[in-house]
Short mmCIF file of C-alpha atoms in Angstrom, two decimals:
data_model
loop_
_atom_site.label_atom_id
_atom_site.label_comp_id
_atom_site.label_asym_id
_atom_site.label_seq_id
_atom_site.Cartn_x
_atom_site.Cartn_y
_atom_site.Cartn_z
CA MET A 1 4.78 34.08 34.68
CA LEU A 2 6.46 32.46 37.69
CA LEU A 3 8.05 29.87 35.43
CA ALA A 4 9.42 32.56 33.11
CA ARG A 5 10.82 34.54 36.04
CA GLY A 6 12.45 31.41 37.40
CA ILE A 7 14.16 30.72 34.07
CA GLN A 8 15.30 34.35 33.79
CA GLU A 9 16.71 34.28 37.31
CA MET A 10 18.54 30.99 36.62
CA ASN A 11 20.07 32.42 33.45
CA ARG A 12 21.07 35.59 35.28
CA ARG A 13 22.88 33.60 37.98
CA VAL A 14 24.70 31.45 35.42
CA PHE A 15 25.93 34.32 33.26
CA THR A 16 26.80 36.75 36.06
CA ALA A 17 28.96 34.04 37.63
CA LEU A 18 31.18 33.91 34.51
CA PRO A 19 34.29 36.10 34.10
CA LYS A 20 33.69 38.90 31.57
CA ALA A 21 35.96 37.33 28.92
CA ALA A 22 34.28 33.94 29.28
CA LEU A 23 30.87 35.59 29.18
CA ALA A 24 31.68 37.37 25.91
CA ALA A 25 33.00 34.16 24.37
CA ALA A 26 29.92 32.21 25.47
CA LEU A 27 27.56 34.79 24.01
CA MET A 28 29.44 34.87 20.69
CA ALA A 29 29.58 31.08 20.43
CA ALA A 30 25.94 30.46 21.24
CA PRO A 31 23.56 30.70 18.24
CA LEU A 32 20.63 33.02 18.84
CA PRO A 33 17.36 31.10 18.34
CA SER A 34 14.64 32.74 16.33
CA MET A 35 11.19 33.25 17.78
CA SER A 36 10.09 30.06 16.00
CA GLN A 37 12.72 27.70 17.34
CA ALA A 38 13.59 26.45 20.80
CA SER A 39 16.77 27.03 22.79
CA GLY A 40 17.60 23.33 22.41
CA CYS A 41 18.56 23.76 18.76
CA GLY A 42 22.14 22.58 18.29
CA ALA A 43 22.17 20.65 21.58
CA VAL A 44 22.73 16.92 22.00
CA GLY A 45 19.23 16.79 23.45
CA LEU A 46 16.84 14.05 24.48
CA SER A 47 16.75 10.62 22.89
CA SER A 48 13.70 8.49 22.23
CA GLY A 49 12.61 6.75 25.43
CA SER A 50 11.41 7.42 28.97
CA HIS A 51 12.55 10.40 31.03
CA THR A 52 11.66 12.16 34.28
CA MET A 53 11.48 15.74 35.50
CA ARG A 54 10.64 17.40 38.81
CA HIS A 55 7.57 19.57 39.07
CA ASN A 56 6.19 21.01 42.31
CA GLY A 57 8.28 18.51 44.27
CA LEU A 58 6.94 15.54 42.31
CA GLU A 59 8.74 13.28 39.89
CA ARG A 60 6.83 13.35 36.62
CA VAL A 61 7.40 10.75 33.92
CA TYR A 62 7.26 11.38 30.20
CA ARG A 63 8.28 9.57 27.06
CA VAL A 64 9.76 11.04 23.89
CA TYR A 65 9.75 9.86 20.30
CA VAL A 66 12.36 11.53 18.11
CA PRO A 67 11.73 10.92 14.37
CA PRO A 68 14.50 9.18 12.36
CA GLY A 69 15.26 12.26 10.23
CA TYR A 70 15.56 14.63 13.19
CA ASN A 71 18.22 17.33 12.74
CA SER A 72 19.23 19.17 15.91
CA ASN A 73 19.75 22.35 13.91
CA VAL A 74 16.39 22.32 12.11
CA PRO A 75 13.22 23.08 14.12
CA SER A 76 10.76 20.15 14.17
CA ARG A 77 7.03 20.14 14.82
CA MET A 78 5.96 18.59 18.12
CA VAL A 79 2.80 16.90 19.40
CA LEU A 80 2.01 16.34 23.07
CA VAL A 81 -0.18 13.24 23.49
CA PHE A 82 -2.18 12.54 26.64
CA HIS A 83 -3.37 9.05 27.62
CA GLY A 84 -6.78 8.10 28.95
CA TRP A 85 -7.85 7.35 32.51
CA SER A 86 -5.69 4.58 34.04
CA GLY A 87 -3.33 4.73 31.04
CA THR A 88 0.37 5.48 30.72
CA GLU A 89 2.74 7.19 28.32
CA ALA A 90 2.90 3.91 26.36
CA GLU A 91 -0.75 4.14 25.32
CA PHE A 92 0.05 6.07 22.15
CA LEU A 93 3.79 5.59 21.74
CA ASP A 94 3.64 1.79 21.74
CA ASP A 95 1.31 1.94 18.74
CA HIS A 96 3.03 1.84 15.36
CA ALA A 97 0.02 3.52 13.79
CA VAL A 98 1.12 6.57 15.77
CA ILE A 99 4.89 6.57 15.62
CA ASP A 100 5.18 5.43 11.99
CA VAL A 101 3.03 8.32 10.75
CA ALA A 102 4.74 10.83 13.03
CA GLY A 103 8.15 9.56 11.97
CA LYS A 104 7.44 9.89 8.26
CA ARG A 105 6.23 13.44 8.77
CA GLY A 106 9.09 14.47 11.04
CA TYR A 107 7.09 15.15 14.21
CA ILE A 108 8.54 14.88 17.71
CA LEU A 109 6.08 13.17 20.08
CA VAL A 110 6.01 13.78 23.82
CA ALA A 111 3.75 11.58 25.96
CA PRO A 112 3.62 12.45 29.67
CA ARG A 113 2.15 10.22 32.37
CA GLY A 114 -0.70 11.46 34.53
CA LEU A 115 -0.73 11.09 38.31
CA GLY A 116 -2.60 8.57 40.41
CA SER A 117 -0.85 5.21 40.35
CA GLY A 118 1.78 6.35 42.87
CA SER A 119 1.53 7.56 46.45
CA PRO A 120 -0.76 8.75 47.93
CA ASP A 121 -3.48 7.73 45.48
CA GLN A 122 -2.26 4.28 44.43
CA GLY A 123 -4.91 4.07 41.74
CA ASN A 124 -5.42 5.18 38.17
CA ASN A 125 -3.28 7.73 36.37
CA SER A 126 -5.39 10.71 35.36
CA TRP A 127 -5.47 14.29 34.10
CA SER A 128 -7.47 16.91 35.97
CA PHE A 129 -9.57 19.45 34.12
CA PRO A 130 -12.48 21.76 35.14
CA GLY A 131 -14.99 19.85 37.26
CA SER A 132 -13.20 16.50 37.25
CA ALA A 133 -11.47 16.93 40.62
CA THR A 134 -14.12 19.05 42.39
CA GLY A 135 -17.06 17.04 41.09
CA LEU A 136 -18.92 20.28 40.32
CA ASP A 137 -20.33 21.22 36.95
CA GLY A 138 -20.06 24.73 35.57
CA ASP A 139 -23.64 25.74 34.90
CA GLY A 140 -24.84 26.63 38.39
CA VAL A 141 -28.22 25.01 37.76
CA ASN A 142 -29.90 22.90 40.41
CA ARG A 143 -29.98 19.40 38.93
CA LYS A 144 -31.40 17.79 42.10
CA VAL A 145 -28.51 15.35 42.30
CA PRO A 146 -28.42 13.66 45.73
CA GLY A 147 -25.73 15.19 47.92
CA ASP A 148 -24.98 18.14 45.63
CA THR A 149 -26.99 20.52 43.46
CA ASP A 150 -24.35 21.16 40.81
CA ALA A 151 -22.60 17.83 40.31
CA ILE A 152 -20.93 16.41 37.20
CA CYS A 153 -22.58 13.03 37.76
CA ASP A 154 -25.60 11.29 39.19
CA ALA A 155 -24.08 10.35 42.54
CA SER A 156 -26.89 7.90 43.30
CA VAL A 157 -25.68 5.66 40.47
CA THR A 158 -22.03 6.53 39.86
CA PRO A 159 -19.40 4.78 42.04
CA ASP A 160 -17.21 6.90 44.32
CA TYR A 161 -13.91 7.27 42.42
CA ARG A 162 -12.47 9.99 44.65
CA TYR A 163 -8.69 9.97 44.98
CA PRO A 164 -7.14 10.20 48.48
CA SER A 165 -5.35 13.37 47.33
CA CYS A 166 -8.76 15.02 46.75
CA LYS A 167 -10.65 13.91 49.84
CA GLY A 168 -11.08 16.49 52.57
CA GLY A 169 -10.06 19.27 50.21
CA THR A 170 -10.71 19.71 46.50
CA ALA A 171 -13.45 17.11 46.10
CA ARG A 172 -16.85 18.61 46.86
CA ASN A 173 -18.80 15.42 46.30
CA THR A 174 -18.38 11.79 45.26
CA CYS A 175 -18.43 12.71 41.55
CA SER A 176 -14.75 13.72 41.77
CA TRP A 177 -12.72 11.25 39.69
CA THR A 178 -9.22 12.64 38.90
CA GLN A 179 -6.06 13.43 40.86
CA CYS A 180 -5.39 16.47 43.06
CA GLN A 181 -1.62 16.17 43.53
CA ASP A 182 -0.44 18.61 40.86
CA ASP A 183 -1.61 21.34 38.49
CA ASP A 184 -1.61 19.53 35.14
CA VAL A 185 -1.75 22.73 33.06
CA ASP A 186 1.28 24.16 34.86
CA PHE A 187 3.06 20.81 34.49
CA THR A 188 2.35 20.81 30.75
CA LEU A 189 3.77 24.32 30.39
CA ALA A 190 6.88 23.29 32.30
CA LEU A 191 7.24 20.12 30.22
CA VAL A 192 7.06 22.06 26.95
CA ARG A 193 9.76 24.47 28.11
CA HIS A 194 11.89 21.57 29.33
CA VAL A 195 11.67 19.70 26.02
CA GLU A 196 12.30 22.94 24.11
CA SER A 197 15.57 23.33 26.02
CA GLN A 198 16.66 19.83 24.97
CA LEU A 199 15.39 19.49 21.40
CA CYS A 200 15.07 21.77 18.38
CA VAL A 201 11.34 22.45 18.47
CA ASP A 202 9.41 24.68 16.08
CA ARG A 203 7.55 26.85 18.60
CA LYS A 204 5.03 27.91 15.97
CA HIS A 205 3.98 24.30 15.43
CA ILE A 206 3.26 22.67 18.79
CA TYR A 207 0.08 20.59 19.01
CA ALA A 208 -1.91 18.64 21.61
CA ALA A 209 -3.89 15.43 21.20
CA GLY A 210 -5.34 13.02 23.72
CA GLY A 211 -7.82 10.22 24.23
CA SER A 212 -10.78 9.97 26.65
CA ASN A 213 -9.64 11.58 29.93
CA GLY A 214 -6.61 12.85 28.00
CA GLY A 215 -8.93 14.29 25.35
CA MET A 216 -10.91 16.09 28.04
CA PHE A 217 -7.68 17.57 29.34
CA VAL A 218 -6.76 18.69 25.81
CA TRP A 219 -9.94 20.79 25.79
CA GLU A 220 -8.70 22.46 28.98
CA LEU A 221 -5.31 23.16 27.39
CA GLY A 222 -7.13 24.85 24.50
CA GLN A 223 -9.57 26.77 26.69
CA ASN A 224 -7.12 27.98 29.32
CA PRO A 225 -5.51 31.32 28.34
CA LEU A 226 -2.32 30.26 30.12
CA SER A 227 -1.76 27.25 27.87
CA ALA A 228 -3.77 27.88 24.69
CA PRO A 229 -1.28 30.36 23.12
CA ILE A 230 1.39 27.64 23.03
CA PHE A 231 -0.57 25.42 20.67
CA ARG A 232 -1.13 25.67 16.93
CA ALA A 233 -4.10 23.27 17.01
CA ILE A 234 -5.65 20.61 19.25
CA ALA A 235 -7.34 17.25 18.66
CA PRO A 236 -9.45 15.72 21.47
CA LEU A 237 -10.30 12.07 20.81
CA ILE A 238 -13.48 10.59 22.42
CA GLY A 239 -13.29 13.28 25.12
CA LEU A 240 -15.58 16.23 25.93
CA PRO A 241 -15.71 18.85 28.72
CA HIS A 242 -18.04 18.24 31.64
CA ARG A 243 -21.48 19.81 31.64
CA GLY A 244 -21.46 23.56 32.04
CA TYR A 245 -17.92 24.11 30.76
CA LEU A 246 -18.97 25.32 27.32
CA ILE A 247 -15.96 27.56 26.81
CA GLY A 248 -14.34 28.81 23.62
CA PRO A 249 -10.63 28.89 22.82
CA GLY A 250 -8.30 30.70 25.20
CA LYS A 251 -6.31 32.04 22.25
CA LYS A 252 -7.19 34.87 19.90
CA PRO A 253 -8.32 35.06 17.22
CA TYR A 254 -9.00 31.32 17.40
CA LEU A 255 -7.44 27.88 17.86
CA PRO A 256 -8.16 25.13 15.28
CA VAL A 257 -9.75 22.02 16.75
CA LEU A 258 -10.48 18.52 15.44
CA LEU A 259 -12.93 16.52 17.55
CA ILE A 260 -13.26 12.77 16.97
CA THR A 261 -16.03 10.89 18.77
CA GLY A 262 -17.81 7.53 18.52
CA LEU A 263 -21.46 7.36 17.52
CA ALA A 264 -21.85 4.20 19.64
CA ASP A 265 -19.83 5.56 22.58
CA ASP A 266 -21.84 5.21 25.81
CA VAL A 267 -18.98 6.51 27.99
CA VAL A 268 -18.63 9.95 26.40
CA PRO A 269 -21.48 10.09 23.85
CA PRO A 270 -21.32 13.01 21.40
CA GLY A 271 -25.09 13.50 21.10
CA ALA A 272 -27.05 14.14 17.94
CA TRP A 273 -25.79 16.14 14.97
CA ASP A 274 -26.72 19.83 15.13
CA ASP A 275 -28.29 19.48 18.61
CA ASP A 276 -26.55 22.32 20.41
CA ALA A 277 -28.78 22.05 23.49
CA PHE A 278 -27.84 18.44 24.13
CA THR A 279 -26.05 17.51 27.36
CA THR A 280 -24.68 14.02 27.08
CA THR A 281 -24.93 11.38 29.78
CA SER A 282 -22.63 8.38 30.11
CA ASN A 283 -23.76 4.79 30.63
CA ALA A 284 -25.97 3.65 33.48
CA ARG A 285 -23.06 2.45 35.63
CA ASP A 286 -21.01 5.68 35.46
CA ARG A 287 -23.56 8.41 34.89
CA PHE A 288 -21.38 11.46 34.19
CA TYR A 289 -22.63 14.55 32.38
CA TYR A 290 -20.76 16.12 29.46
CA THR A 291 -21.12 19.04 27.08
CA GLY A 292 -22.50 17.85 23.74
CA ALA A 293 -20.20 17.72 20.71
CA THR A 294 -22.35 20.08 18.63
CA ALA A 295 -22.49 22.71 21.37
CA ILE A 296 -18.71 22.87 21.86
CA MET A 297 -17.98 22.76 18.13
CA LYS A 298 -20.37 25.64 17.51
CA GLN A 299 -18.60 27.65 20.18
CA TRP A 300 -15.21 27.10 18.55
CA ALA A 301 -16.50 27.64 15.02
CA GLU A 302 -17.98 30.98 16.07
CA ALA A 303 -14.62 31.98 17.54
CA ALA A 304 -13.10 31.32 14.10
CA GLY A 305 -15.67 33.62 12.48
CA CYS A 306 -17.77 30.81 11.00
CA GLY A 307 -21.54 31.10 10.71
CA THR A 308 -23.39 28.51 12.79
CA SER A 309 -27.05 29.27 12.04
CA GLY A 310 -27.42 26.34 9.66
CA LYS A 311 -26.40 22.70 9.82
CA GLU A 312 -22.87 21.38 9.68
CA VAL A 313 -21.78 20.56 6.14
CA ALA A 314 -19.82 17.52 5.05
CA PHE A 315 -16.04 17.55 4.83
CA ARG A 316 -14.71 14.68 2.73
CA ASP A 317 -11.54 12.75 3.42
CA ALA A 318 -11.41 9.54 1.39
CA ARG A 319 -9.04 7.81 3.83
CA THR A 320 -11.27 8.37 6.86
CA PRO A 321 -14.25 6.14 7.75
CA ALA A 322 -15.66 8.88 10.00
CA ASP A 323 -18.48 11.22 9.04
CA CYS A 324 -16.75 14.62 9.22
CA ARG A 325 -18.72 17.88 9.22
CA THR A 326 -18.03 21.55 9.88
CA TYR A 327 -19.72 24.91 10.28
CA CYS A 328 -16.76 26.58 8.61
CA PRO A 329 -16.55 27.14 4.84
CA VAL A 330 -14.24 24.82 2.92
CA THR A 331 -12.61 25.82 -0.35
CA GLY A 332 -10.11 23.83 -2.39
CA SER A 333 -7.49 22.13 -0.23
CA GLN A 334 -8.27 24.28 2.80
CA TRP A 335 -9.16 22.47 6.02
CA PRO A 336 -11.77 23.99 8.36
CA ALA A 337 -10.81 25.63 11.64
CA ALA A 338 -13.31 23.47 13.54
CA LEU A 339 -13.82 19.90 12.28
CA ASP A 340 -16.34 17.53 13.89
CA CYS A 341 -15.76 13.85 13.02
CA ARG A 342 -17.95 11.02 14.31
CA ALA A 343 -17.27 7.37 13.53
CA LYS A 344 -19.24 4.14 13.88
CA MET A 345 -17.33 3.02 16.97
CA GLY A 346 -17.67 2.94 20.73
CA HIS A 347 -15.27 4.34 23.32
CA ASP A 348 -12.30 3.48 21.15
CA TYR A 349 -9.40 5.42 19.64
CA GLY A 350 -9.46 3.88 16.16
CA LEU A 351 -5.80 4.81 15.82
CA PRO A 352 -5.12 3.02 12.48
CA TRP A 353 -7.23 5.74 10.81
CA SER A 354 -7.82 8.45 13.44
CA TRP A 355 -4.15 9.24 13.98
CA SER A 356 -3.59 9.86 10.27
CA LEU A 357 -6.60 12.17 10.32
CA ILE A 358 -5.19 14.01 13.33
CA MET A 359 -1.81 14.42 11.64
CA ASP A 360 -3.48 15.60 8.41
CA PHE A 361 -5.36 18.22 10.43
CA PHE A 362 -2.16 19.37 12.14
CA ASP A 363 -0.34 19.50 8.78
CA HIS A 364 -3.01 21.85 7.43
CA SER A 365 -3.43 24.03 10.53
#
């Protein structure tokens, strides 16, 4: 709301400063964008490469990939991609498995950089989502964790990853492990509007994907009613919400989701198939607690009107090595609104095949 008011006020100041004749000419010359295209249509716009923008007094870095066939007068689909903990905007956009597929399908890619490696934290870039900065889970149940009753980790085993920006404020215990410098949801909203003003974006086809910590943040973007309405579909990759944050989509009637996890992943394990009571626990060195894959997928399938009383049924994609299942009915070429894919891999992206699966899901959402 504040962002929208700021943009309206800026536009008001610009146009009221023009002489009446110049104002009329400007309004007649400017094409009126439809509800499905951004104000950047027809503009010179952004080029592929790294860029910066200011948000809440901070310089935020992001990288753009503009597909070869991009036409500034034709709205293009766009995917925001979020790197994992300690990663950068290059994590996805340096991989040809990502940009080649996106380029052939005409998708704009926008990869922002999380905060952490700069002052005052001087550590690992990260994305903050519910529980990650406070260190508190969302279930309110006494787990008898030393130092805190409702923690997202076993503090007796897990190292103290707290960022300087969180100490003495947001962090409630030593389970806190992401940055506290900026509101990442608000930054994402501002970034989308900024890119829309520079490139011809199809507003009805904006997507979010991310890996590990970035995948966890993608869940937040889909759950948060401030950000969820922007997206057509989301695809978290080897990332799950922390324990107690079993929340459905923040968009009505529903928001399609593709979850990809690794059956051998001991960092963010998905749990067993059809075990909706399972709370996952990471490896012995970093013992964090997460919501199980089945539990969150049931929640999102129910939001889409799918029955979840039985077991997930197979969804076949010949090009994908993952075992994909869904609670939603599948007919013909239709893709389910909630697709749960688990591969024989560890805490790994598997981009040579997973990115094509993600793009297929977005194409059909």
